[in-house]
XYZ file of C-alpha atoms in Angstrom:
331
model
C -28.360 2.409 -7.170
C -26.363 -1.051 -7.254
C -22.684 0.480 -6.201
C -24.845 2.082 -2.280
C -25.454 -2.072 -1.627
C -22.370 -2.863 -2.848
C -20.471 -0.389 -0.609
C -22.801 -1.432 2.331
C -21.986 -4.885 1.974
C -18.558 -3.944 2.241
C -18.597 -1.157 5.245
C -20.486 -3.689 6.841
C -17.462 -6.513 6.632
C -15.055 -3.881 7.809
C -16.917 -3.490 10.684
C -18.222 -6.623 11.591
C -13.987 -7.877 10.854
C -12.193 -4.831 13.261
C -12.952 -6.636 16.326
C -11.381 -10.382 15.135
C -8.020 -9.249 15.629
C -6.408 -9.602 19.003
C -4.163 -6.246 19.394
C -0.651 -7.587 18.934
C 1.974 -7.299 21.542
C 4.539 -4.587 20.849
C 7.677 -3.457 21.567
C 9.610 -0.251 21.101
C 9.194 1.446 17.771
C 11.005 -0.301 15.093
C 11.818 3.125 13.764
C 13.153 5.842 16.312
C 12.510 8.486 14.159
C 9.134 8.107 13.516
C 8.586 10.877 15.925
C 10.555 13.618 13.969
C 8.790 16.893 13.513
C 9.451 16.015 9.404
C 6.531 15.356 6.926
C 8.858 13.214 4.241
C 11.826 11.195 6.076
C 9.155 9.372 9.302
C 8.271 6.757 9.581
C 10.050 5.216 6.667
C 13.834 6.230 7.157
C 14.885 3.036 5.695
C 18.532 3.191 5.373
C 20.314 -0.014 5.589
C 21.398 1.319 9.584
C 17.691 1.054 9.842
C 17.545 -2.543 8.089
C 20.109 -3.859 10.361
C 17.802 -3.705 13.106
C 15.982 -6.205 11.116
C 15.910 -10.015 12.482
C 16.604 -12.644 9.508
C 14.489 -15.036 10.314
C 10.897 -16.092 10.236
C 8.690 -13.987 12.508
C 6.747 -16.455 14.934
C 5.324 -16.475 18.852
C 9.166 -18.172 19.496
C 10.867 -15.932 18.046
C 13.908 -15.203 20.412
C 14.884 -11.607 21.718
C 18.270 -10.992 20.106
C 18.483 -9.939 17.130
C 20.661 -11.417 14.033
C 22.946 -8.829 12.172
C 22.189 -9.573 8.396
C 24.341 -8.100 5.324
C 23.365 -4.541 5.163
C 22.053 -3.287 2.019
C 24.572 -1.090 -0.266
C 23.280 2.611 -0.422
C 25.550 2.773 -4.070
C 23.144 4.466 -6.589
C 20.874 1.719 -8.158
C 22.100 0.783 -11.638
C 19.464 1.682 -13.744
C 18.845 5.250 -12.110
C 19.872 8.285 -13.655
C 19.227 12.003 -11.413
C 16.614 12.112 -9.083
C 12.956 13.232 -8.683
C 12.999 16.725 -7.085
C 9.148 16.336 -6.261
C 6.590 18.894 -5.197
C 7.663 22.452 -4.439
C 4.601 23.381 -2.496
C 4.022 22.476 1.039
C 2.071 19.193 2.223
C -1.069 19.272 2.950
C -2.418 19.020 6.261
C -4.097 15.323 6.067
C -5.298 15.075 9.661
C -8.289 17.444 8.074
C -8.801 15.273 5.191
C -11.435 12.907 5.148
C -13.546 10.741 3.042
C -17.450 11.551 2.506
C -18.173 9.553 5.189
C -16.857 11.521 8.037
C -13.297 10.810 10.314
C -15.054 8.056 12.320
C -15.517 6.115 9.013
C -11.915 6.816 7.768
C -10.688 5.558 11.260
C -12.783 2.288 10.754
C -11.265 2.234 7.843
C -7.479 2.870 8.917
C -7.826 0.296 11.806
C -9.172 -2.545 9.924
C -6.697 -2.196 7.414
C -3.595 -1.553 9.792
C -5.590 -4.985 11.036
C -5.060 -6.848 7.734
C -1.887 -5.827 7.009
C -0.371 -6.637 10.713
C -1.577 -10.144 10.138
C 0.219 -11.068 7.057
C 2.936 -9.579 7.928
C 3.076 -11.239 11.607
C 4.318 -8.130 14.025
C 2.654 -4.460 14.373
C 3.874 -0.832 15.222
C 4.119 0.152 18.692
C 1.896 3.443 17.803
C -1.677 3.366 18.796
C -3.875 1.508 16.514
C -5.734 4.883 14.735
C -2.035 6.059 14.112
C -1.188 6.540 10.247
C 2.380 6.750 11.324
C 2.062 3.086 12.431
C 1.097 2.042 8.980
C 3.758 3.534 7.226
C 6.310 1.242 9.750
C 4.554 -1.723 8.618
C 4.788 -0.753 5.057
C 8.806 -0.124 6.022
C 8.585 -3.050 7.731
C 7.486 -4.695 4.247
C 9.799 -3.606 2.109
C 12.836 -4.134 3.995
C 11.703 -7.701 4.433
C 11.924 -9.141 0.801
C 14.984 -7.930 -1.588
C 12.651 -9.168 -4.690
C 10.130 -7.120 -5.218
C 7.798 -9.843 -6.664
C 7.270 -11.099 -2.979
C 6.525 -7.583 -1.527
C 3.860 -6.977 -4.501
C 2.557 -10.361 -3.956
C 2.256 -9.810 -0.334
C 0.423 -6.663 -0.802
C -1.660 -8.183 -2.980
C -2.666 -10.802 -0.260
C -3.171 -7.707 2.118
C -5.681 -6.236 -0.391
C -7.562 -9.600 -1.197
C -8.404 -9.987 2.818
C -10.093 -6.929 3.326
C -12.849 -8.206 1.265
C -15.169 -11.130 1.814
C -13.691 -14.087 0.535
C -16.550 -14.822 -2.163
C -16.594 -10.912 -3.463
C -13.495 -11.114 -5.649
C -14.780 -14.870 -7.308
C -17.942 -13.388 -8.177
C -17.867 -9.640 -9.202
C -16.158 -10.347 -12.655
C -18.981 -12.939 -13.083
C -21.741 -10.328 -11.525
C -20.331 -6.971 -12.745
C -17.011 -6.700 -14.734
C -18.141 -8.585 -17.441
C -21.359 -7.949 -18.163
C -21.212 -4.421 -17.082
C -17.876 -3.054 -17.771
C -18.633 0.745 -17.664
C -20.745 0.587 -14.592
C -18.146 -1.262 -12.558
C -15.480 1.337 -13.338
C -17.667 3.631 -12.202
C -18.719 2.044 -9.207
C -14.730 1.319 -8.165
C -14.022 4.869 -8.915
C -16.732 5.824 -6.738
C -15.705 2.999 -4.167
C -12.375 4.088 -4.176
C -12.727 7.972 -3.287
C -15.174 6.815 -0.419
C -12.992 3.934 1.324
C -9.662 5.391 0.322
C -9.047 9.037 0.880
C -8.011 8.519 4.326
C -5.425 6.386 2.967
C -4.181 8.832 0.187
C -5.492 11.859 0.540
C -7.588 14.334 -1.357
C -9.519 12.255 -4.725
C -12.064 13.498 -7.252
C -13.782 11.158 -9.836
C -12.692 12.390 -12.977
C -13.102 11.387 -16.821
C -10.448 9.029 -17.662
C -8.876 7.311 -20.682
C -10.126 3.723 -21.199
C -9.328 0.740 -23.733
C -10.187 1.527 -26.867
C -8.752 4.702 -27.236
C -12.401 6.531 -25.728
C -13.146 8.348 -22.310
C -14.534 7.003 -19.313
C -16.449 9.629 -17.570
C -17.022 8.691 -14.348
C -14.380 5.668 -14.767
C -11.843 7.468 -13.141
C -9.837 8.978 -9.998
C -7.449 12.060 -9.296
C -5.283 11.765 -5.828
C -3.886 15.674 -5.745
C -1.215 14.810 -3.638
C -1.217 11.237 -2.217
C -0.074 10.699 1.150
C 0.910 7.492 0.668
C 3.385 8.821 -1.098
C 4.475 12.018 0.452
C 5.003 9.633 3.902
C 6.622 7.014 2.370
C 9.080 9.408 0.039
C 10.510 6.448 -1.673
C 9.398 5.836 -5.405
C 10.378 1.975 -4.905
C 7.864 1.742 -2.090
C 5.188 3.358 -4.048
C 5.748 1.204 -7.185
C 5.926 -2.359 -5.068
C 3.587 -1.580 -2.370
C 0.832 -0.068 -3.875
C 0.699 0.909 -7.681
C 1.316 -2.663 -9.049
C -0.071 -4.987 -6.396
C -3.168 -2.838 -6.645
C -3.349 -2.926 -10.707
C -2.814 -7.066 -10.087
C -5.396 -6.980 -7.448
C -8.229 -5.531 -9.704
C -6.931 -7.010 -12.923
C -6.522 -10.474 -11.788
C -9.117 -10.692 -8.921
C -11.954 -8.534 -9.682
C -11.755 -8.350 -14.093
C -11.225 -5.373 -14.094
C -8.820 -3.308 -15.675
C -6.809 -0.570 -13.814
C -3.626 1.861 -14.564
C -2.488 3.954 -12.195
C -0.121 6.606 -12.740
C 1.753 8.208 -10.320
C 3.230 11.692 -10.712
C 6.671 12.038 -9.010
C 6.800 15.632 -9.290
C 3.203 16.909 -8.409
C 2.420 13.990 -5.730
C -0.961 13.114 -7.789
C -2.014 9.667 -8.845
C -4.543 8.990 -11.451
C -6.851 5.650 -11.290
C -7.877 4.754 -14.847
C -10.554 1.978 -14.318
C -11.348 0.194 -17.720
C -7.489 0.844 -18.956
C -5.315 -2.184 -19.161
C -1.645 -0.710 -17.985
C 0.528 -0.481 -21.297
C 3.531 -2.806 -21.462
C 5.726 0.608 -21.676
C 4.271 2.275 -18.804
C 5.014 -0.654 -16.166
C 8.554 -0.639 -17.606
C 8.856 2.861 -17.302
C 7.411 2.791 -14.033
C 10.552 -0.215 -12.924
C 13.153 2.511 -13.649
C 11.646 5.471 -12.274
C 14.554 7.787 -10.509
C 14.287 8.077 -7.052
C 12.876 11.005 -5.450
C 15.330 13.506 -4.028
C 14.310 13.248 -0.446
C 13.783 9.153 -0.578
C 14.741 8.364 2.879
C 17.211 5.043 2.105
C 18.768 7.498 -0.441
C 18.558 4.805 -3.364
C 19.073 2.215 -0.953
C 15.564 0.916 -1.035
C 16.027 0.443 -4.924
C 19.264 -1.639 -4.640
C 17.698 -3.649 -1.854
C 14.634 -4.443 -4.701
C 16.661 -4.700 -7.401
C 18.472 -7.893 -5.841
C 21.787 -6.281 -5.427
C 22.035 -7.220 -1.902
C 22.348 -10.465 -0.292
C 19.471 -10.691 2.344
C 17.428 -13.213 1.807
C 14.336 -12.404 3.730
C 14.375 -9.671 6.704
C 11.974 -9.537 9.897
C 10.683 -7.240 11.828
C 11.754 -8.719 15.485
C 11.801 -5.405 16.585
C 7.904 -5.298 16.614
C 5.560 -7.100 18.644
C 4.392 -10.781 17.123
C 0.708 -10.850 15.854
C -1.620 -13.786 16.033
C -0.326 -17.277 17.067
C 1.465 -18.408 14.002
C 2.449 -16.706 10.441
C 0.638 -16.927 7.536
C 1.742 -20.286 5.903
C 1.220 -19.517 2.691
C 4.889 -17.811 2.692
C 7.743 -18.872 1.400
């Protein structure tokens, strides 16, 4: 089958890419309470004490040791929220026994190269060891504190998910496989997906989905039963900006090929629809989604996106500098 290749080709770049990236220095853990015996409020208690710690100013091998104070995010409810998300009832699972078909030393390949990717553009790392999921979710803090417009965290994430691939992949599959064979590449993305990313969110199962057109997909789609992503993160901001819409951009824009995802504040799941273009309704729906009851910033996260703040940019000074300059493309 063409999607076994396909997946080699790619297991093989992940590999062959873990060892091009120096481990960045690091200093003391950008969040203190990353430690905390709790499975929602670590690592990403991002109140606006939190964002203080923050430096204001371009991240670079210069950078100097003190930090600067910037305006501190209100926590005042976001405008456009009304109640809050109570979110799942039952317990967490335990995620340290979930892995992906291809065993825990493939989901830790997996984990470090991406960890990898996303250190890089954002120029500093997590003090936690490198196979640490912990230290991922302080980078994606570290993210979303940094930019009060949410257009540059979903572009940045969007960046994160174009470099884990090799550079000609993304050019050619809507040219090789998108086009021309539409059902088979939702399929084979589905499939992809489950494989490369249950370390990442947890528990999947390819499912039957709705596609464009008003039909079914079978095969086309995925079911996360209770993402982790999510359940770490606890902030519905995060999940939209981080992951949901920079991931629907990345496969819409960059691979031709259609995605919705759907997040389910109250049960934790997340369905992947591949071959369904995300309805102009849903995405606005998905802006003004209440925050969760135990969201970490409590709302603050959502004020910071919705511009009603005045940072400008925020750093993360407080973690080590990776790599000997930042990405230039920012700005």
């Amino acid at each position: 089958m063409l999607r076994s290749p396909f997946l080699l080709l790619f297991l093989i770049h992940l590999a062959s890419s873990a060892g091009k990236f120096r481990r960045p220095a690091s200093i003391a853990s950008l969040f203190p309470m990353a430690s905390a015996p709790s499975a929602f409020a670590p690592p990403l208690s991002l109140s606006p004490r939190t964002i203080q710690t923050l430096q204001s100013q371009r991240v670079n091998v210069e950078a100097p040791s003190t930090l600067v104070t910037p305006a501190i995010p209100s926590e005042v409810p976001p405008r456009r929220r009304s109640g809050f998300i109570s979110g799942p009832t039952e317990p967490a699972p335990d995620y340290s026994k979930i892995h992906g078909p291809l065993g825990p030393l493939a989901d830790e390949i997996f984990l470090r190269v991406f960890r990898s990717r996303f250190a890089q553009r954002l120029g500093c790392d997590s003090s936690l060891p490198q196979n640490d999921y912990a230290g991922l979710m302080e980078l994606t803090s570290a993210l979303n504190a940094r930019y009060s417009d949410r257009l540059e965290v979903r572009r940045a994430a969007r960046e994160i998910l174009i470099s884990l691939f090799p550079s000609w992949l993304p050019a050619l599959f809507p040219i090789m496989f998108a086009k021309p064979f539409p059902v088979f590449s939702a399929r084979m993305n589905a499939w992809a997906t489950w494989v490369a990313g249950t370390w990442l969110m947890g528990e999947c199962e390819v499912v039957d989905c709705d596609v464009d057109g008003g039909g079914t997909g079978e095969a086309q789609g995925l079911l996360v039963k209770r993402c982790r992503f999510l359940e770490e993160s606890g902030c519905a901001s995060v999940c939209v900006n981080a992951c949901k819409v920079p991931t629907q951009d990345f496969f819409i824009h960059n691979m031709g090929l259609p995605l919705t995802m759907e997040p389910d504040y109250e049960t934790g799941e997340c369905m992947f629809s591949f071959g369904l273009t995300p309805s102009a309704s849903m995405e606005v729906e998905a802006e003004v989604v209440p925050c969760l009851a135990r969201c970490p910033s409590a709302g603050g996260m959502r004020a910071w996106h919705d511009g009603t703040d005045g940072l400008d940019e925020v750093q993360c000074q407080s973690m080590g500098v990776v790599g000997e300059e930042m990405d230039s493309s920012e700005g």
